C-alpha positions as semicolon CSV with decimal commas, in nm:
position;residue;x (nm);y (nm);z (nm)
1;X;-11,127;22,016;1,282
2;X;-11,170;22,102;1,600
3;X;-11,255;21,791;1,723
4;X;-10,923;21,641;1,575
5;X;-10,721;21,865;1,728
6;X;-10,905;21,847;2,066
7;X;-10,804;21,440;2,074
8;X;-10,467;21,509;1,939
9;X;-10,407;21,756;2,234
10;X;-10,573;21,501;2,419
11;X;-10,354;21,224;2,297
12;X;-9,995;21,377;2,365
13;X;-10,081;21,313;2,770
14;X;-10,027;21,042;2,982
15;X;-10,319;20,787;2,929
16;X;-10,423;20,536;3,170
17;X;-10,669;20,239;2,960
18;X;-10,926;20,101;3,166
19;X;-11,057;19,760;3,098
20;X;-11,018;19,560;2,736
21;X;-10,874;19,726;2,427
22;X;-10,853;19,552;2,099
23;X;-10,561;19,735;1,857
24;X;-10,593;19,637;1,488
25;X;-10,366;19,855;1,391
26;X;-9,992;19,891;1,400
27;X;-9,835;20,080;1,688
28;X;-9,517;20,244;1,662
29;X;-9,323;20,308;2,013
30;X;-8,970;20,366;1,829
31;X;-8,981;20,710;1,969
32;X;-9,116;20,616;2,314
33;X;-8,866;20,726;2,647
34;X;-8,973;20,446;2,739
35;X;-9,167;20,073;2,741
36;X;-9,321;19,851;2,919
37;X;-9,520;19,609;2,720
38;X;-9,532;19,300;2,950
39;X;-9,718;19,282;3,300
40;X;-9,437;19,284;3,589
41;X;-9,373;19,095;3,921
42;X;-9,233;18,815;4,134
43;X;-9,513;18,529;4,082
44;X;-9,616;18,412;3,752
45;X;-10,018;18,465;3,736
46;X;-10,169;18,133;3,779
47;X;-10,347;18,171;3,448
48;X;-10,256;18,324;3,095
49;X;-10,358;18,275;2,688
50;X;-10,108;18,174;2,441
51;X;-9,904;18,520;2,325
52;X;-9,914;18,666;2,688
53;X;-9,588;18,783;2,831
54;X;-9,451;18,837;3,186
55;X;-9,149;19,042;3,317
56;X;-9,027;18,795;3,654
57;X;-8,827;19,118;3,832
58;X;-8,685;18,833;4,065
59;X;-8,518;18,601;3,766
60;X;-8,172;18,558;3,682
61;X;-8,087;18,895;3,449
62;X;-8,126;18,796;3,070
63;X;-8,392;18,520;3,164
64;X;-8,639;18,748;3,304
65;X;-8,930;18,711;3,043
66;X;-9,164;18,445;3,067
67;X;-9,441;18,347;2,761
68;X;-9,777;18,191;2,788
69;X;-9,739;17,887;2,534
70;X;-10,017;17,733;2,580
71;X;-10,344;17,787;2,793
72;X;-10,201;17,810;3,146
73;X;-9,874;17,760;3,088
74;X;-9,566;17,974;3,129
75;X;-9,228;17,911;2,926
76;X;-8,894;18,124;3,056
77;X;-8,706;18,242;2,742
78;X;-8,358;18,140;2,721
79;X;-8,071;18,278;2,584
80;X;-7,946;18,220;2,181
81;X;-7,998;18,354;1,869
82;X;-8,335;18,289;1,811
83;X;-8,319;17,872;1,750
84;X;-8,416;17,625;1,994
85;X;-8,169;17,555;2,328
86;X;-7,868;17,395;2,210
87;X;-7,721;17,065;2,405
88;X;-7,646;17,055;2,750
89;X;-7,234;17,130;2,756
90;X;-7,006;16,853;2,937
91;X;-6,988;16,858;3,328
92;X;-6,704;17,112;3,424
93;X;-6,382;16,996;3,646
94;X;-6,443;16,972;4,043
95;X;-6,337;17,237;4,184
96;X;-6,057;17,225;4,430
97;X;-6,155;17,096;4,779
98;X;-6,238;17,349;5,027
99;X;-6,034;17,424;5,372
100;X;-6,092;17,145;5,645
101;X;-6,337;17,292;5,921
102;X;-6,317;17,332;6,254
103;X;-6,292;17,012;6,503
104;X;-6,593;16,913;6,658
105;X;-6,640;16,886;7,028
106;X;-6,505;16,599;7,172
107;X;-6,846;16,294;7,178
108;X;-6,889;16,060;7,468
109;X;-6,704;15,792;7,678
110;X;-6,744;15,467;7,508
111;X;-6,806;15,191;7,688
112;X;-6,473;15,012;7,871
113;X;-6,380;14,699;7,617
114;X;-6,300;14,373;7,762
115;X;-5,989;14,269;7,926
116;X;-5,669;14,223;7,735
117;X;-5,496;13,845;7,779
118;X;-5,246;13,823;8,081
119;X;-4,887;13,962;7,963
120;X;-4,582;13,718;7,997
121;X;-4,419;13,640;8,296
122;X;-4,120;13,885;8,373
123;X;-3,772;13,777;8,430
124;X;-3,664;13,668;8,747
125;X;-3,466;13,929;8,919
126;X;-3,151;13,903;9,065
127;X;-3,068;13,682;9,420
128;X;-3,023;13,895;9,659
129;X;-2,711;13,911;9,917
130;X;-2,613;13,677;10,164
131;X;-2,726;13,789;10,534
132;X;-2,475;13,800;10,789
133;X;-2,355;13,488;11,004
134;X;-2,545;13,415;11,291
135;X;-2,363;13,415;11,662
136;X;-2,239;13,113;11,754
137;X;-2,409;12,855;12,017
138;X;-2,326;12,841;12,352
139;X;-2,043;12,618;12,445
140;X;-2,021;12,274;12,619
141;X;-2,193;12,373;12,988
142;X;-1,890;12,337;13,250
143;X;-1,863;11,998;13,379
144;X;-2,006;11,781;13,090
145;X;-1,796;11,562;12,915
146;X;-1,862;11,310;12,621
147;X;-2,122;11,079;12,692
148;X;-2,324;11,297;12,943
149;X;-2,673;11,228;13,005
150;X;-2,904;11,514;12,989
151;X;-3,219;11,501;13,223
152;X;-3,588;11,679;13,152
153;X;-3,488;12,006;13,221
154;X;-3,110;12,039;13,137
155;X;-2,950;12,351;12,958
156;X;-2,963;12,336;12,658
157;X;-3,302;12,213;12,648
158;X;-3,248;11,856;12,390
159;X;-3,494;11,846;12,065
160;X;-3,763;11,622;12,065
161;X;-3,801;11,454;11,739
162;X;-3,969;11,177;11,580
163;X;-3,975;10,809;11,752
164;X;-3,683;10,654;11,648
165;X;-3,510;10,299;11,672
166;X;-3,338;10,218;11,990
167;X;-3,051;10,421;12,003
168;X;-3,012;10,555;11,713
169;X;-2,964;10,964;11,716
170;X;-3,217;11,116;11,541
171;X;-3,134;11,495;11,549
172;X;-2,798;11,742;11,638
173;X;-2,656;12,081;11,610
174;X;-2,592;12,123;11,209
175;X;-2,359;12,444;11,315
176;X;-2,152;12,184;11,437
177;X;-2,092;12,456;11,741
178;X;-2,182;12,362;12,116
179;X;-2,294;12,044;12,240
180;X;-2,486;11,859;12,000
181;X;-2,822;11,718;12,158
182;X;-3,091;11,455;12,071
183;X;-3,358;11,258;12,188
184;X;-3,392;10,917;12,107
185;X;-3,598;10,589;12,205
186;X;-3,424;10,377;12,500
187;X;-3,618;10,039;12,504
188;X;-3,572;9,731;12,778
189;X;-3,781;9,458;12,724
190;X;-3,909;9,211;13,006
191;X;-3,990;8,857;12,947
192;X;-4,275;8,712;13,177
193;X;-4,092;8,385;13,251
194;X;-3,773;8,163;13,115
195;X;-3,735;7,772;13,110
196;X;-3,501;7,490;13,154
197;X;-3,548;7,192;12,942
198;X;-3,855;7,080;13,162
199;X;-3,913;7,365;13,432
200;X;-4,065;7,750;13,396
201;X;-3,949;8,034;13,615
202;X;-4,054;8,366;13,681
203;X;-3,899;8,620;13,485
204;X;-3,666;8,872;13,676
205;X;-3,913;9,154;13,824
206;X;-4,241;9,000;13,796
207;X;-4,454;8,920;14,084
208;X;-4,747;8,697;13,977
209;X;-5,081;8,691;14,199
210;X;-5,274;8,329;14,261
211;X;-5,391;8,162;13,993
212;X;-5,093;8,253;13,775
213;X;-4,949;7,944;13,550
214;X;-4,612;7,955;13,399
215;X;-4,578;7,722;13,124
216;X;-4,392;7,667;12,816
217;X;-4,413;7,477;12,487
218;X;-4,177;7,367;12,147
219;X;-3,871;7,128;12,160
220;X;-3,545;7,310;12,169
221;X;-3,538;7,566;12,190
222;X;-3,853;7,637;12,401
223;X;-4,055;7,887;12,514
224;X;-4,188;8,024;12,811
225;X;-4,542;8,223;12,852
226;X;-4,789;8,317;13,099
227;X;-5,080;8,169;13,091
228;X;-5,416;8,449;13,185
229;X;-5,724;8,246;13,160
230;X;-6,031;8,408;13,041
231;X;-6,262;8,311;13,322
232;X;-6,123;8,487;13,700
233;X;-5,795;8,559;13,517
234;X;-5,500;8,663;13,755
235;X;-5,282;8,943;13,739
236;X;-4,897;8,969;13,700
237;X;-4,697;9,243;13,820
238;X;-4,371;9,419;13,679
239;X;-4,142;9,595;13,971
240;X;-3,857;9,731;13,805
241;X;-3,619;10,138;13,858
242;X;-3,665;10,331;13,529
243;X;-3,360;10,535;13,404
244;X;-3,325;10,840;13,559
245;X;-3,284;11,004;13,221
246;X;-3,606;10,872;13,099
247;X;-3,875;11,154;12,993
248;X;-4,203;10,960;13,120
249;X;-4,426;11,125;12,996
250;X;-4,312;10,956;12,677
251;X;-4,292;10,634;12,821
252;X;-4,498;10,354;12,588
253;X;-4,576;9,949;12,688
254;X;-4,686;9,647;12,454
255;X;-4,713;9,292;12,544
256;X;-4,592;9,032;12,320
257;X;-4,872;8,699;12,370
258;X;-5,065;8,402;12,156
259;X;-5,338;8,325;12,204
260;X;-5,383;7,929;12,333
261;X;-5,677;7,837;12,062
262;X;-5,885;8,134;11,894
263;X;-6,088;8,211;11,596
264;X;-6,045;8,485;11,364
265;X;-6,218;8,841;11,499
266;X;-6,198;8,724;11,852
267;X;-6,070;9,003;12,047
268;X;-5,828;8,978;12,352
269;X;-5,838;9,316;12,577
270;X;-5,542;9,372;12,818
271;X;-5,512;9,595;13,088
272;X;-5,225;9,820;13,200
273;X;-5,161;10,012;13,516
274;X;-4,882;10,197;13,687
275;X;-4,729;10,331;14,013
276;X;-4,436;10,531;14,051
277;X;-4,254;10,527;14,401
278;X;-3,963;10,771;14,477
279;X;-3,738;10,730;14,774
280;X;-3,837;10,794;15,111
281;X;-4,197;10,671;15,034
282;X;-4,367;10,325;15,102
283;X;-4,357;10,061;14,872
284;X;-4,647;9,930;15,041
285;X;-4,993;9,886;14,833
286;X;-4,863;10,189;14,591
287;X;-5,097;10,448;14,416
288;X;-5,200;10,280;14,083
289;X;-5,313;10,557;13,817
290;X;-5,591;10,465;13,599
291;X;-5,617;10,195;13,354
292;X;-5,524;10,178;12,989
293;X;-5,621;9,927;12,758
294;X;-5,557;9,815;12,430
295;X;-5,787;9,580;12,192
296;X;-5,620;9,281;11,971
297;X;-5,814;9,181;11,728
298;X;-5,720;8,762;11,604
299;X;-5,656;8,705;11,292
300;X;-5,722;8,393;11,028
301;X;-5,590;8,081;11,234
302;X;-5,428;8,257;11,516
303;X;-5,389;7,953;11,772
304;X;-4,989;7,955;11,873
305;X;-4,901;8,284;11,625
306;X;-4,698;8,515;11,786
307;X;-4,891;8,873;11,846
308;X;-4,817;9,224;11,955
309;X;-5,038;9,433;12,048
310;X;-5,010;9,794;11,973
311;X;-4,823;10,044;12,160
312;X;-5,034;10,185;12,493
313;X;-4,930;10,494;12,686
314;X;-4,972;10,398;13,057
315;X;-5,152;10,689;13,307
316;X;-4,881;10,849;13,516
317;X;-4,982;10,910;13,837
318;X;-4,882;11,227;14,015
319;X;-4,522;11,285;14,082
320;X;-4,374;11,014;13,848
321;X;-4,029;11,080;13,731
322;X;-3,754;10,870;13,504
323;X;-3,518;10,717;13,805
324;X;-3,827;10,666;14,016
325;X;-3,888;10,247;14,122
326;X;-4,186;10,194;13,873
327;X;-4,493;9,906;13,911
328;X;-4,634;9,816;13,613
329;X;-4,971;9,571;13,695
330;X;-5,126;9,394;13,400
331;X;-5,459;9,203;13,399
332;X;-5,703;9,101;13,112
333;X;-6,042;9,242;13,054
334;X;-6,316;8,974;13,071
335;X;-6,528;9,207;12,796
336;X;-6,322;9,043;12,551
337;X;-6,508;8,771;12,329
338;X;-6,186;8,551;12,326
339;X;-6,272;8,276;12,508
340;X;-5,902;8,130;12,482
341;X;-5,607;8,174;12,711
342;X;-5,388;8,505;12,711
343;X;-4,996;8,363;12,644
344;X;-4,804;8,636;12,774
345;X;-4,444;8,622;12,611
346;X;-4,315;8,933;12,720
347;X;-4,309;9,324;12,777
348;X;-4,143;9,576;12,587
349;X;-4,090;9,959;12,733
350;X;-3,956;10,241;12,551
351;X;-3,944;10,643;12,646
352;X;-3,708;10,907;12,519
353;X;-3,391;11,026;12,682
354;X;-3,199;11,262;12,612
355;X;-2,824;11,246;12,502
356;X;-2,532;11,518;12,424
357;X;-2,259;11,437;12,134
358;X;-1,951;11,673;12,095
């Protein structure tokens, strides 16, 4: 009795179980303050037996209680009235799209692209004004009339222009104000001899050294040449008063010949040399400047053809001047590999003066 009431006293405390306790009976807690009857925490224990329970504090609320199903393994309870979990319900409509965040920084330069084709050509802009009218030339230069020759250094100075034919005016004033002044090509030509119907005479100017021969072939009309041998040949001179308008530093010669027999490439080399005497000096043995020559190469069959050779530009000596009495000395070069006569027909000169046209 005693004993009874000793563990009833005994029982009404708190109790705290130490180690393994089997209950066969039934336990009533309807009048507890409170239970607890699962082990509590925030990690399921690694291992459990099937019946064991566990209290997850850290679950979603409602799904906190986890059972041991089978050796080792935990199963959360869900939610329902006691049957198994019913089928999964149907997606549920997207929500609506959140705000748009903030921009981003700004990223890094890309790398420059290639070149773009070349745009089309722009319109042409407008012409622009007309500049004022020049001044006008000067005037005709007091005592020049129509006609006038102009020397070297006359005012205005004349325009020297390309070589022209003889006499024909090859440049002017296109204001059409002032004297109008050109250049062009006077030319006088100079045959070496002329013949009567059975005699040859020296042309008008030449003087002809020893060993000269003046012949002349053809019927009627005939004609008249100089004969220049190729072995010792002679020389023939041509005295004659240039115009004084004459530029001479212009001044050009060729020699019209043909050859007496020849063959084709043979080349004939003749000589040219002048002196210029002005008034008041001696026309004895005059100052020759150096020679010019110019090469003539024969073409296929050339005995009897007429040939000219090209134009040569005499040296001026010192002091030579258009109105001046001019010598003009030919001779043939013996380099030459013609063996054949020199013909000489005649000489032509040309040099530019100047004229004025109103």
């Amino acid at each position: 009795m005693l004993l009874a009431l000793g563990m009833g006293l005994t029982l009404a405390g708190q109790t705290t179980i130490n180690g393994g306790r089997v209950v066969s009976g039934n336990w009533d807690a309807g009048n507890a303050a409170a239970t607890k009857p699962a082990k509590a925490g925030t990690s399921l224990p690694a291992t459990c037996n099937v019946g064991e329970q566990f209290f997850k504090t850290d679950a979603g609320a409602g799904q906190n209680l986890y059972f041991c199903t089978s050796t080792g393994t935990w199963t959360q309870m869900s939610g329902g009235g006691g049957g198994g979990s019913g089928p999964t319900g149907p997606t549920g409509a997207t929500g609506a799209t959140g705000a748009t965040g903030a921009t981003g920084p700004t990223g890094p330069q890309g790398s420059q692209g290639p070149t773009g084709p070349t745009g089309a050509t722009g319109v042409t802009g407008v012409t622009g004004a007309t500049g004022p009218t020049g001044a006008t030339g000067p005037g005709v230069p007091d005592g020049v009339s129509r006609g006038t020759v102009l020397y070297g250094n006359a005012t205005p100075a004349a325009a020297w222009l390309a070589k022209g034919t003889s006499g024909q005016v090859v440049g002017y004033d296109a204001n059409d104000v002032g004297p109008k002044t050109a250049k062009v090509y006077q030319t006088l030509y100079y045959p070496t001899c002329y013949t009567t119907t059975s005699t040859a005479y020296t042309g008008t100017g030449w003087y002809l050294s020893s060993g000269t021969v003046l012949t002349y072939t053809g019927t009627a009309p005939k004609i008249c040449f100089m004969n220049i041998p190729d072995s010792s040949p002679p020389t023939a001179t041509l005295i004659f008063r240039s115009p004084s308008a004459w530029d001479l530093t212009t001044l050009e010669v060729h020699l019209t010949f043909h050859p007496s027999v020849g063959s084709q490439n043979d080349t004939i080399i003749n000589r040219l040399e002048l002196a210029c005497i002005d008034a008041g000096v001696s026309v004895v043995d005059p100052t020759f400047g150096s020679p010019a020559s110019v090469t003539t190469t024969l073409g296929a069959s050339p005995t009897s053809k007429l040939l000219t050779a090209s134009w040569i530009a005499p040296t001026l000596p010192s002091g030579c001047a258009g109105g001046q009495l001019m010598y003009l000395r030919f001779s043939r070069d013996t380099t030459d590999t013609a063996t054949t006569g020199d013909n000489w027909v005649g000489v032509t000169l040309r040099a530019k003066t100047a004229i004025i046209l109103e």
